[in-house]
N, CA and C of each residue as an Amber inpcrd file, in Angstrom:
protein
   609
 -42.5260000 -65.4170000   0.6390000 -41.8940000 -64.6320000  -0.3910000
 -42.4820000 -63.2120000  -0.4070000 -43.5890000 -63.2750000  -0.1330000
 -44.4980000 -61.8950000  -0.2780000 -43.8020000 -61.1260000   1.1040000
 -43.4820000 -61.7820000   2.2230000 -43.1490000 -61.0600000   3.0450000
 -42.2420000 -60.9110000   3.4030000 -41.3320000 -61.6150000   2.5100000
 -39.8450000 -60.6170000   2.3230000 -39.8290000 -59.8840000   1.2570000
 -40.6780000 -59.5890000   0.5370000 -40.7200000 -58.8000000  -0.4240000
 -41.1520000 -56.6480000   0.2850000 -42.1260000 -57.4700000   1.1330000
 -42.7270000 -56.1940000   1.2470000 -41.5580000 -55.5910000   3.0910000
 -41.3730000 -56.4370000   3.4660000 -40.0900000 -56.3230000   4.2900000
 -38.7740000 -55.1820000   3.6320000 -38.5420000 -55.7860000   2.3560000
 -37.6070000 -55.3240000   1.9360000 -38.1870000 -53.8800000   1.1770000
 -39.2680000 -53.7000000   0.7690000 -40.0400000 -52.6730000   0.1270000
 -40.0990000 -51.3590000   1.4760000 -40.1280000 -51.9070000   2.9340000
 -40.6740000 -51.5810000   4.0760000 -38.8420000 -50.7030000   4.4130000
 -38.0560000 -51.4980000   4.3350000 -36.7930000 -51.0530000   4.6690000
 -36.0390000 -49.9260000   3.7770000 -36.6480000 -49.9600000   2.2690000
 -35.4680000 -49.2160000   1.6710000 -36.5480000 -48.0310000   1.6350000
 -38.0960000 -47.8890000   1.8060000 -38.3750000 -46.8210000   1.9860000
 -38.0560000 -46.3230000   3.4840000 -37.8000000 -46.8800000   4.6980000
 -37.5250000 -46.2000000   5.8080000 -36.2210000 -45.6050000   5.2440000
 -35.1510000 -46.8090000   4.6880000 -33.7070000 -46.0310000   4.0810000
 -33.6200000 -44.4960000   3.3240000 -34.8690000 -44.7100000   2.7270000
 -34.9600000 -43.3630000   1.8130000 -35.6490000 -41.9960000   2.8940000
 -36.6600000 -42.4800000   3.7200000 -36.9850000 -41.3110000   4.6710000
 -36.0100000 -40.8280000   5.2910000 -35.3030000 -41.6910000   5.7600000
 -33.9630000 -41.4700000   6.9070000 -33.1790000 -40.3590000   5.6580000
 -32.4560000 -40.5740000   4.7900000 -31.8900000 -39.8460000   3.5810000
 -32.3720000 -38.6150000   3.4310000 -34.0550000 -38.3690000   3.5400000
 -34.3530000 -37.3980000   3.5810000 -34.7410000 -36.4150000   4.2090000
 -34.8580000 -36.9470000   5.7350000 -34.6600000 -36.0410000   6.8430000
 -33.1260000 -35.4750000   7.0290000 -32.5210000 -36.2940000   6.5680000
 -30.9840000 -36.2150000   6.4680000 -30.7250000 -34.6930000   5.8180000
 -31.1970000 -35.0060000   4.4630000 -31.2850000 -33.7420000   3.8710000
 -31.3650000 -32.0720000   4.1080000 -32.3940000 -32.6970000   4.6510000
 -33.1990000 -31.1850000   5.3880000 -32.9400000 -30.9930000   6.7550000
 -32.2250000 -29.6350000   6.4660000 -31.4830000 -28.7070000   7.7040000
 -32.2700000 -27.1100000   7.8370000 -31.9350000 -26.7880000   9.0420000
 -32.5450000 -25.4440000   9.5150000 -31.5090000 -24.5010000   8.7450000
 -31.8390000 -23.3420000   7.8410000 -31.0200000 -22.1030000   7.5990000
 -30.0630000 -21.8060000   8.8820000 -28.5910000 -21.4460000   8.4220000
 -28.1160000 -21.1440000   9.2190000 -28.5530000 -19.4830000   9.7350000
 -28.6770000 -19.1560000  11.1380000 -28.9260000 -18.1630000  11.6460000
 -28.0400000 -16.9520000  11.4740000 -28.1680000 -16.0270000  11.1860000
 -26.9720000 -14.9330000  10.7010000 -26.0770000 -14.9480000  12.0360000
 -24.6720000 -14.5910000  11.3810000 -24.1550000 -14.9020000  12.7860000
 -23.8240000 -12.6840000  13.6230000 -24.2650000 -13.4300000  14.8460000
 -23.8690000 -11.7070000  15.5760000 -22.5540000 -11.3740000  16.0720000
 -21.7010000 -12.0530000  15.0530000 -20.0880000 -11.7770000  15.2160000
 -19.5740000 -11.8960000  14.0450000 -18.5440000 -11.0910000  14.0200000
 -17.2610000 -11.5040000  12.8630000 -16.0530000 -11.8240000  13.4220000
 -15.3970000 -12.3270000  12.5490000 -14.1380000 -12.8390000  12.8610000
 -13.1440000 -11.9060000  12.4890000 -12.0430000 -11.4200000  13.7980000
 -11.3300000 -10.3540000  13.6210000  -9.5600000 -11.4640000  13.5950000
  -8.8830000 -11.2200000  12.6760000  -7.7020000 -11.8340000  12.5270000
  -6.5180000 -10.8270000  12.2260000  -5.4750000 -11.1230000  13.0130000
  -3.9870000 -10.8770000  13.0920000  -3.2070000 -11.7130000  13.3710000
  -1.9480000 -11.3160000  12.7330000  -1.1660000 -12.4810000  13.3290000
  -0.7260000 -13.0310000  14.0880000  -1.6750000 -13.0190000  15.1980000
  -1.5400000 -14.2110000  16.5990000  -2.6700000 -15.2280000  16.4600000
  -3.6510000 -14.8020000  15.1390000  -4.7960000 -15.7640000  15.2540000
  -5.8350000 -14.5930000  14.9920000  -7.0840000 -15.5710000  15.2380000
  -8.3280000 -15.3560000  14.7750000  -9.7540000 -15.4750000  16.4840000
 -10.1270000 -14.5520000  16.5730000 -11.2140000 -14.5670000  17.1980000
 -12.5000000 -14.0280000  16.9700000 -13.5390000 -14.5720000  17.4000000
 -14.8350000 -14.0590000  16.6830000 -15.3810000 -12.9190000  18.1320000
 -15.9800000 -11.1150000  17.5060000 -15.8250000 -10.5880000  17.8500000
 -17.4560000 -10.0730000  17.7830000 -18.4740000  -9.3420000  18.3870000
 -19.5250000  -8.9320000  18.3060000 -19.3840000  -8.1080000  17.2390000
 -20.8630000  -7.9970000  16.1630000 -20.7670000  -7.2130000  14.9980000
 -20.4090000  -5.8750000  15.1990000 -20.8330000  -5.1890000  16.2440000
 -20.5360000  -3.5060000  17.3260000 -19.6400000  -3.4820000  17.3740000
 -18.4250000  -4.7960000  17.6020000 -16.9360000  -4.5160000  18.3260000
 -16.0650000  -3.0980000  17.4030000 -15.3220000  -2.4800000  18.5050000
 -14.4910000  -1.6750000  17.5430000 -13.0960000  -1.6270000  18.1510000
 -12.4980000  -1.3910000  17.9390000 -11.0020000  -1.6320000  18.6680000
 -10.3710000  -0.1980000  19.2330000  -9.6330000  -0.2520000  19.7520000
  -9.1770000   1.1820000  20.0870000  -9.3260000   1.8700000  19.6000000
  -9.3940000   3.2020000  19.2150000  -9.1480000   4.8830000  18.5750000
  -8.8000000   5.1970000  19.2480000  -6.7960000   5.4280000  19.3210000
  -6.3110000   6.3440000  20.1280000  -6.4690000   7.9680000  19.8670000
  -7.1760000   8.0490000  18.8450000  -7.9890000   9.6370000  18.8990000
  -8.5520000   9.8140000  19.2760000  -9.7010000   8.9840000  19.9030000
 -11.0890000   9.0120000  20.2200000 -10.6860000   9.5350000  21.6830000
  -9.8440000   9.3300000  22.3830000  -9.1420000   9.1960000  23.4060000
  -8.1320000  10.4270000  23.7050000  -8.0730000  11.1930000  22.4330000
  -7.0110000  12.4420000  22.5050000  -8.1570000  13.4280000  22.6010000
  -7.5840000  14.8530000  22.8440000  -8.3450000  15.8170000  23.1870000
  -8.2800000  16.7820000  21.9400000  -9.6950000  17.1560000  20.9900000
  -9.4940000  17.8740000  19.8500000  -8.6970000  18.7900000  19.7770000
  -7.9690000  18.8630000  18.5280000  -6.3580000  18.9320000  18.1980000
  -6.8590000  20.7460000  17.6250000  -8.2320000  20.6080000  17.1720000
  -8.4490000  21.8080000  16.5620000 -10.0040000  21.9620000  16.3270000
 -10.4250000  22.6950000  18.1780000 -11.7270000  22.4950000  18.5830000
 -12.0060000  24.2630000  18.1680000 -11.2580000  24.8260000  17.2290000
 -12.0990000  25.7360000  16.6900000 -12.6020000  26.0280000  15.4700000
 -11.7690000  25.0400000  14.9820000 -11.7580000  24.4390000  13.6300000
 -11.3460000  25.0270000  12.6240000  -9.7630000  25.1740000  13.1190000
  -8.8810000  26.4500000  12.0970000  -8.7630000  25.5050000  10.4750000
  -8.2760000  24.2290000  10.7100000  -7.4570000  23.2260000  10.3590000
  -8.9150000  22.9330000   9.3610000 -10.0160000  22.8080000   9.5390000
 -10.7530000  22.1180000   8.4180000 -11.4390000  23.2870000   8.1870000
 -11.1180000  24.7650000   8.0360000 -11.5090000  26.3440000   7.6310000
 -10.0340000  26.1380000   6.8000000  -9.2230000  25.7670000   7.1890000
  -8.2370000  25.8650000   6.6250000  -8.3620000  24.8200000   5.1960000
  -8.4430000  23.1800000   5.3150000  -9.0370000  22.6190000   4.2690000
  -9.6540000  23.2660000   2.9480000 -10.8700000  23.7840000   3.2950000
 -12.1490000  24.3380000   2.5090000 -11.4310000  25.6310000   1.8040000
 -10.4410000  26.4210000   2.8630000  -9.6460000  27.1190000   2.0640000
  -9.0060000  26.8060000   0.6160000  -8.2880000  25.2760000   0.7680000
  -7.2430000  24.8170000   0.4250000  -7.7810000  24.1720000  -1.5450000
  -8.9800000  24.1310000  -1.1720000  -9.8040000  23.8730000  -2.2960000
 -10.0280000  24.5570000  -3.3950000  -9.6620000  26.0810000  -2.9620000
  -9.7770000  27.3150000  -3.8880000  -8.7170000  27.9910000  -4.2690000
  -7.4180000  27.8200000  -3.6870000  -6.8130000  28.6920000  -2.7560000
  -5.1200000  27.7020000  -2.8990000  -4.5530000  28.0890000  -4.2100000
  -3.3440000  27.1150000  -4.1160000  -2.3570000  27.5960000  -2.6620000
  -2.4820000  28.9060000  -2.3650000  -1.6580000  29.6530000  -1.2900000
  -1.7230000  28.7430000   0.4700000  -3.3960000  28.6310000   0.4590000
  -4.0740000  27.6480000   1.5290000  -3.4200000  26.2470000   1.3010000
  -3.1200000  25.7660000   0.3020000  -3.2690000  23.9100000   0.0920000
  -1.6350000  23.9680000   0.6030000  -0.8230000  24.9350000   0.0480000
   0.5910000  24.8800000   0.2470000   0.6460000  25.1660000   1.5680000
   0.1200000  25.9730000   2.8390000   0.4180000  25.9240000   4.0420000
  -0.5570000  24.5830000   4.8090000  -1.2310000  24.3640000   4.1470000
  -2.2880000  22.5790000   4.8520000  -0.7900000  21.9890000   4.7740000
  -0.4230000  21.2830000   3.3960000   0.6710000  20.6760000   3.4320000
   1.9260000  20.8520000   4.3240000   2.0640000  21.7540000   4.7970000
   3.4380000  21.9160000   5.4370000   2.8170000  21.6070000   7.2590000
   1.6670000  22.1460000   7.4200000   1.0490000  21.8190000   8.6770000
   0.9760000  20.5520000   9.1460000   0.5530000  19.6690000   7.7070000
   0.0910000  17.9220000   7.6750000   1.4480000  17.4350000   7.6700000
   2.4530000  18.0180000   7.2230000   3.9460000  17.6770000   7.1540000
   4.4910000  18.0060000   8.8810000   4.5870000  18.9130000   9.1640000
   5.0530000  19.2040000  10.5670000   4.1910000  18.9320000  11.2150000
   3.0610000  18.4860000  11.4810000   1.8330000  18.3100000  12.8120000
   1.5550000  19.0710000  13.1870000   1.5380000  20.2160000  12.4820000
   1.6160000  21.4080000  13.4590000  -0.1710000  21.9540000  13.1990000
  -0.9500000  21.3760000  14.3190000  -2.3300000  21.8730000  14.6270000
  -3.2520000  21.0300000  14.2840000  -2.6370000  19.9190000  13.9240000
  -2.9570000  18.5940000  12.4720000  -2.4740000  17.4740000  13.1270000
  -2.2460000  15.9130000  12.8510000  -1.8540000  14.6320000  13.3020000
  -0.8810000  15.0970000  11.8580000   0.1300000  14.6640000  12.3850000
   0.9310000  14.2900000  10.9670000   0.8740000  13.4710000   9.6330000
   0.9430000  13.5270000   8.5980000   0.4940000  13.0130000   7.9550000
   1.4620000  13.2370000   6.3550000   2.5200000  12.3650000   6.2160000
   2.8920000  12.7450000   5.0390000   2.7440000  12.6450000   3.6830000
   1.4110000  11.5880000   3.7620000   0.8430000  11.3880000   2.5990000
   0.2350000  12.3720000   1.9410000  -0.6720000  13.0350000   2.7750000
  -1.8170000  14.3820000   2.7770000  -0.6610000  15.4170000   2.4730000
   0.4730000  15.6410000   3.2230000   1.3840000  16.7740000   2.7980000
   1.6180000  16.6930000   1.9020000   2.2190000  15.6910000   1.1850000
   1.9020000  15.3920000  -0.4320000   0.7250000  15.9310000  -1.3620000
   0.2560000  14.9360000  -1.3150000  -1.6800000  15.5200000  -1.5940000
  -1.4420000  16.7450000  -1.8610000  -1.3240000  17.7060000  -0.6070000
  -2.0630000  18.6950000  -0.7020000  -0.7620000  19.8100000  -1.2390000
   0.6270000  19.9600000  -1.4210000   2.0550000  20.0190000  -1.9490000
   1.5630000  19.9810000  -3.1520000   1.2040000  19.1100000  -3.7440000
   1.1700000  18.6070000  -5.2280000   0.2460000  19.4690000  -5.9490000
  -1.1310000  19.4440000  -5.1720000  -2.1230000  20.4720000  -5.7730000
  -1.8900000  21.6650000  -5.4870000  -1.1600000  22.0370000  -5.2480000
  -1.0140000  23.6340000  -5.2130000  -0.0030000  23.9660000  -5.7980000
   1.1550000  22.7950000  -5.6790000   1.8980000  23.2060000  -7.0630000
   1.6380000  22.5900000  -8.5600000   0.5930000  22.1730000  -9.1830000
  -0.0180000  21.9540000 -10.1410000  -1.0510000  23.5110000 -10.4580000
  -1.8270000  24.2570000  -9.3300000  -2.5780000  25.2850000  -9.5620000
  -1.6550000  26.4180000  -9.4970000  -0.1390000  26.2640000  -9.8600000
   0.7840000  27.3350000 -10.0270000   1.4470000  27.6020000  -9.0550000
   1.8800000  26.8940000  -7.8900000   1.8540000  27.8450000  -6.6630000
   3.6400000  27.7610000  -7.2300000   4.4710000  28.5810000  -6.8700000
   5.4660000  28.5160000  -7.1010000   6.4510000  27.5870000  -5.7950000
   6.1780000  28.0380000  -4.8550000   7.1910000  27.5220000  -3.3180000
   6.8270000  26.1930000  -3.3450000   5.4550000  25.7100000  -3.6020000
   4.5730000  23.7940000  -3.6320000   5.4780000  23.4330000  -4.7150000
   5.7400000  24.2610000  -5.7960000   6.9260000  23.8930000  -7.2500000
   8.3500000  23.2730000  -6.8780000   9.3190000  24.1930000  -5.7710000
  10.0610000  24.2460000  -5.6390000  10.0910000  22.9910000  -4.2840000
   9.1360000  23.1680000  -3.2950000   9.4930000  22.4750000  -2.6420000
   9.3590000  20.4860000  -3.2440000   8.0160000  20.6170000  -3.7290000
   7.9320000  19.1230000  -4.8870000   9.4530000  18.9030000  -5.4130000
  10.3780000  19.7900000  -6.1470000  11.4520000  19.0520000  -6.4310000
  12.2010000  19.1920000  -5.9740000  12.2630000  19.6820000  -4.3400000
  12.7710000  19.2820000  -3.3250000  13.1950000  17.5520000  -3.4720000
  11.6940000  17.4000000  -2.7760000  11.0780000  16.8930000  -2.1640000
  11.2120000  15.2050000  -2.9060000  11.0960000  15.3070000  -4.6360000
  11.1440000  14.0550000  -5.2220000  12.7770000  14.3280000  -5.4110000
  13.6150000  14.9430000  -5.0620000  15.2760000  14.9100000  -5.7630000
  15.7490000  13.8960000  -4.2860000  15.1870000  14.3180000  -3.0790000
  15.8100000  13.7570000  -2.2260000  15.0190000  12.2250000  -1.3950000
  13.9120000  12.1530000  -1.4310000  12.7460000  11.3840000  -0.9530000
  12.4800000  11.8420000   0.5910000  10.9810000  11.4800000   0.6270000
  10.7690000  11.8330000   1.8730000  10.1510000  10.2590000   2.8430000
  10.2790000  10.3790000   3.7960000  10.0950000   8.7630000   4.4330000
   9.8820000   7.6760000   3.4270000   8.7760000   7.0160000   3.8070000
   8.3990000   5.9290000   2.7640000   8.7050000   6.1200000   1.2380000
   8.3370000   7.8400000   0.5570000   8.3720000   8.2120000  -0.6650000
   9.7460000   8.3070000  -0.8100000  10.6220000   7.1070000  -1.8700000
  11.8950000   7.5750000  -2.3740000  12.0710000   8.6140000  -3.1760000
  13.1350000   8.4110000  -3.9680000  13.6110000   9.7480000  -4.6830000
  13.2940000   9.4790000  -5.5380000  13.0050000  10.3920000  -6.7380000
  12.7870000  10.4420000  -8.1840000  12.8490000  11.2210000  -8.7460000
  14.2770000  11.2480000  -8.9880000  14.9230000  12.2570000 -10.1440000
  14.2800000  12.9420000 -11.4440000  13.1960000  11.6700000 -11.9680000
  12.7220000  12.4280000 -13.3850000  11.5290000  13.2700000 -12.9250000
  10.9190000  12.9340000 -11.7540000  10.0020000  14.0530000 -11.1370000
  10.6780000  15.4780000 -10.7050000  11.7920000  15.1850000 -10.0960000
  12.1570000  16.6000000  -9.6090000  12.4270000  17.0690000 -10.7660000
  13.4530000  16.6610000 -11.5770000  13.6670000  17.3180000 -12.8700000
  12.2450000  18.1990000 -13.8810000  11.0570000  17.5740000 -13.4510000
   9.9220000  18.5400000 -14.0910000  10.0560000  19.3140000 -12.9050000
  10.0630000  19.3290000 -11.9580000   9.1580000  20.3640000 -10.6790000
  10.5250000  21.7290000 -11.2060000  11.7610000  20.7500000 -11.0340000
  12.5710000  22.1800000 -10.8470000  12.8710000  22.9830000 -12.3310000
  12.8780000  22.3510000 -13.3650000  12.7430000  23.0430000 -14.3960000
  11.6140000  24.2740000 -14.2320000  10.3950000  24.0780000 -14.1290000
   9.7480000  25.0330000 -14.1260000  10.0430000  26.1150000 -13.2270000
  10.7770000  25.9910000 -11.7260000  11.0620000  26.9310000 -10.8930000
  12.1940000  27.3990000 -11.7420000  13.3920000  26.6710000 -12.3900000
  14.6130000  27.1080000 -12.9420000  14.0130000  28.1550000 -14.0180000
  13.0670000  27.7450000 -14.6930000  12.3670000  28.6560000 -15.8860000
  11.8020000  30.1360000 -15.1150000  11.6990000  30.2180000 -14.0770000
  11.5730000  31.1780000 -13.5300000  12.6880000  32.1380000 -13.0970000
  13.9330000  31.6140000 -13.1920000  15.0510000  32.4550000 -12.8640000
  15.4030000  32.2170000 -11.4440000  14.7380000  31.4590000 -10.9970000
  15.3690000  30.7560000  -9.3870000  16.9850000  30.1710000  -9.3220000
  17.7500000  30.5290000  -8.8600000  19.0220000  30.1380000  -9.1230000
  19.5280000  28.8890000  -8.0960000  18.5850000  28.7960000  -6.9290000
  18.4270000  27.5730000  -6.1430000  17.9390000  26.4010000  -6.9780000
  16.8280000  26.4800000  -7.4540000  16.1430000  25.6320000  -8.6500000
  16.8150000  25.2290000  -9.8600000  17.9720000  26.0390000 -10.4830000
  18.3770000  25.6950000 -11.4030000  19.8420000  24.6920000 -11.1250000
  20.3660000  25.0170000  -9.4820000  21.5420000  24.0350000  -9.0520000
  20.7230000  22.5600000  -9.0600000  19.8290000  22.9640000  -8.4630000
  19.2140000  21.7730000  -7.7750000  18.3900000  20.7930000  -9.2830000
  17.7180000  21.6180000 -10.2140000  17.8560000  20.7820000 -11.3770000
  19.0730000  19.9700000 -12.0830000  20.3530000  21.0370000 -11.6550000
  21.5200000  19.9660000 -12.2720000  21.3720000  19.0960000 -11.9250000
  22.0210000  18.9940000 -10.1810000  21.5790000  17.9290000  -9.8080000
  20.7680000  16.1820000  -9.4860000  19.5420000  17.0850000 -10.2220000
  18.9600000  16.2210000 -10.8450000  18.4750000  15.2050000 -11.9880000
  19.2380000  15.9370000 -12.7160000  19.7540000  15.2920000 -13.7320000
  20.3970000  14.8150000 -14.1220000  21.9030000  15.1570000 -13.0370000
  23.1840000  13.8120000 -13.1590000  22.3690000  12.6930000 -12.3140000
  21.3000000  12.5790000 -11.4030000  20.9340000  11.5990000 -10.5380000
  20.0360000  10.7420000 -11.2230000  18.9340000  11.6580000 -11.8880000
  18.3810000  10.6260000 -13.5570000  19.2330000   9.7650000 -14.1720000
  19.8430000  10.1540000 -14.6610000  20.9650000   9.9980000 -15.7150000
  21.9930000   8.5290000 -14.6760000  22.1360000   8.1440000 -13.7120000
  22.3270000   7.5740000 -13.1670000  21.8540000   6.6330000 -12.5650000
  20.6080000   6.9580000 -11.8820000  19.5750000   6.0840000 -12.0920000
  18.7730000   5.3860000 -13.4830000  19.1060000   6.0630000 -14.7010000
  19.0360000   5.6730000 -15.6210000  19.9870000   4.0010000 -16.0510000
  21.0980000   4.8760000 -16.0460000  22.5510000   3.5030000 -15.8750000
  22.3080000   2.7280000 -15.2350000  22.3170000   2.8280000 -14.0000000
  22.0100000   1.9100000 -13.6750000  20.7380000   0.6900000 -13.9770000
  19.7800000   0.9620000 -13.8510000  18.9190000   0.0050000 -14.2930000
  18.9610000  -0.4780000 -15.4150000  19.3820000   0.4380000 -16.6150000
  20.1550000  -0.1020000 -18.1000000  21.1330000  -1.3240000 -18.0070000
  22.2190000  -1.2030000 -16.9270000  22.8980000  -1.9800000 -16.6320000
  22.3690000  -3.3440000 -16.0340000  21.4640000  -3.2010000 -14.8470000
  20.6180000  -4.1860000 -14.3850000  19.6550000  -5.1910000 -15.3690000
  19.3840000  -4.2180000 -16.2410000  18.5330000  -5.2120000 -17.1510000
  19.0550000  -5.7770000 -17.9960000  20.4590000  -5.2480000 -18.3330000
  21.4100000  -5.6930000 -19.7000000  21.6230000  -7.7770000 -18.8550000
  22.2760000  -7.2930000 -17.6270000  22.7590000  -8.6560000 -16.9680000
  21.9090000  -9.0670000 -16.4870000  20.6640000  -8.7280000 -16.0510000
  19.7910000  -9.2620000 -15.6580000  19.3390000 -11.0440000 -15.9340000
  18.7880000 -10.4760000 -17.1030000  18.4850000 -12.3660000 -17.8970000
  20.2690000 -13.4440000 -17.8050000  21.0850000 -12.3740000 -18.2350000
  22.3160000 -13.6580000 -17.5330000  22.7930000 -14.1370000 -16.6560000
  22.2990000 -13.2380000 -15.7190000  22.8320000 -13.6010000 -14.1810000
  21.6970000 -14.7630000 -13.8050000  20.4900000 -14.1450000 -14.5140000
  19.7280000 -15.3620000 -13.8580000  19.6750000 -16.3650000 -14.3290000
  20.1630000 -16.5360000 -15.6440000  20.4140000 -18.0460000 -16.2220000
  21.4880000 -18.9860000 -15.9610000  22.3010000 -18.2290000 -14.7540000
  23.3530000 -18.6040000 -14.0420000  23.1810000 -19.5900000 -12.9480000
  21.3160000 -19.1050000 -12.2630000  21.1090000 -20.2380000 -11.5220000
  20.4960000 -21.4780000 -11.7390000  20.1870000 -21.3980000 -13.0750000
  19.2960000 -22.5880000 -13.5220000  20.5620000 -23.3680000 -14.0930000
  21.6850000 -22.9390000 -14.6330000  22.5890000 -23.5060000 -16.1050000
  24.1370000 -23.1270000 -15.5920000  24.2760000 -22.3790000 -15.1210000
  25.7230000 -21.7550000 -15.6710000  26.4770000 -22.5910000 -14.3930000
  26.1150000 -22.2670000 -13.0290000  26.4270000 -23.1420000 -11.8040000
  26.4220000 -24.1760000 -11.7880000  27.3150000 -24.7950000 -11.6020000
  27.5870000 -26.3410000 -11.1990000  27.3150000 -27.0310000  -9.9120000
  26.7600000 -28.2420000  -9.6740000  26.5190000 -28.6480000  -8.3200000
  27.9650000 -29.5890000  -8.1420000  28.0440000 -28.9680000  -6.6940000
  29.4830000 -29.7590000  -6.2630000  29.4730000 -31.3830000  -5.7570000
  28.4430000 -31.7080000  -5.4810000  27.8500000 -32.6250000  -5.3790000
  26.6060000 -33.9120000  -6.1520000  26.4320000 -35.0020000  -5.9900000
  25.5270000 -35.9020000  -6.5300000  24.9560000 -36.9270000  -5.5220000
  23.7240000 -37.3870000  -5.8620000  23.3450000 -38.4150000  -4.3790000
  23.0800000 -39.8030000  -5.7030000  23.9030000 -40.3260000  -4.6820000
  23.8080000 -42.1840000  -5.1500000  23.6550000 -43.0290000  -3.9130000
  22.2100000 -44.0440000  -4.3780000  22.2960000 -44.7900000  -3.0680000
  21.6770000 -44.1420000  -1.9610000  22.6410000 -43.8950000  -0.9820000
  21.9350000 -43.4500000   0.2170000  22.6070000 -42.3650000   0.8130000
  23.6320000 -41.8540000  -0.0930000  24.2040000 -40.2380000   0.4720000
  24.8090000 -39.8270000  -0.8910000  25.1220000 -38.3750000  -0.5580000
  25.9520000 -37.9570000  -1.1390000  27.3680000 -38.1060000  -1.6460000
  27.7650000 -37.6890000  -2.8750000  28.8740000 -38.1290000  -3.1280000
  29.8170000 -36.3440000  -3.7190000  30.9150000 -35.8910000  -3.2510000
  31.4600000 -35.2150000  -3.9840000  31.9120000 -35.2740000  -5.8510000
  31.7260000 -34.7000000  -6.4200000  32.7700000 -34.5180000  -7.7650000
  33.8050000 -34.5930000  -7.6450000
C-alpha cells in the first residue's frame, strides 16, 4: 500500500514537472522582417527592405532649386503660393500634384490674392479630377471677385448659384424619398415566390 502510494505521489509530481517545463518557453526573438501585404498576398520582407522610388531613379527635376526658393517664397508671398500652385498643377518644374495646387491656390487666395480668388471658383464651380464640384464654395470664391467688379466673376457666380440651388433640390428631393424608397425593400415589395417542402412554389 505504501508503495503504491508513494508510486502514485512519484507520478503526479513527474506529471506536474512535465506541466512545468511545459510552461516555460524562450522569449520570442525580435523578428528581422516585416510583413509586406497587397493584394496578391503577404510576404515577410527584411526590416531595410524598401520598394521602388521611381524618383529615386529620375534625374533632379530642380537641381538648382528654383521650385523649393520658390516654396519658402510661397510662405510670405500670396503672389509666390499662386504661381507654386499653377506649377504643382501643370508639372511644370515640379511632379504634378493636384492636391498641393490646391493647398497652395487656397492660401493665397485666403491671403487676398485676387487671380487664387477667381481661379478657386473656377475651380470648385466646375471640379477638378478627384475634387468634384461645389457650388456653395464657388459661390463664396466668386462673390468676392464679383464684389470686385469682375464681370467674368459675376457670370460665373450666377452660374453658380442656379447649380447650388440645384444641387440643393436635388438632395432635398433624395432625402424627402429616401426613407420610402427604402422601406420599399424591406415592406412594400412582394416576393413572387414561397418554398414548401423541397422547392419553390409560385403565387
Amino acid at each position: 500500500m505504501q508503495d503504491r502510494r508513494l508510486a502514485l505521489i512519484k507520478l503526479m509530481l513527474s506529471l506536474f514537472l512535465l506541466c512545468l517545463v511545459a510552461c516555460v518557453h524562450e522569449r520570442p526573438k525580435p523578428k528581422d522582417t516585416i510583413s509586406v501585404c497587397d493584394p496578391s498576398g503577404c510576404v515577410e520582407r527584411p526590416k531595410n527592405y524598401e520598394s521602388f522610388n521611381p524618383e529615386s531613379a529620375l534625374p533632379d527635376n530642380d537641381p538648382g532649386g528654383k521650385i523649393a526658393a520658390l516654396e519658402e517664397l510661397a510662405k510670405n508671398d500670396p503672389r509666390a503660393a499662386y504661381d507654386l500652385a499653377l506649377r504643382l498643377f501643370r508639372g511644370d518644374g515640379v511632379r504634378q500634384d493636384s492636391y498641393l495646387s490646391i493647398k497652395w491656390m487656397r492660401d493665397a487666395a485666403e491671403r487676398g490674392h485676387f487671380e487664387a480668388q477667381k481661379a478657386l471658383g473656377r475651380l470648385y464651380l466646375t471640379g477638378l479630377g478627384e475634387l468634384g464640384s461645389d457650388p456653395g464654395e464657388a459661390e463664396k470664391w466668386l462673390t468676392i471677385c464679383a464684389s470686385k467688379g469682375d464681370k467674368e466673376a459675376a457670370q460665373l457666380l450666377r452660374e453658380a448659384t442656379v447649380a447650388r440651388q440645384s444641387q440643393q433640390a436635388e438632395w432635398k428631393w433624395l432625402n424627402r424619398w429616401r426613407s420610402t424608397f427604402n422601406s420599399y425593400w424591406y415592406r412594400g415589395y412582394s416576393y413572387n415566390s414561397y418554398w414548401q417542402g423541397n422547392q419553390w412554389y409560385w403565387y
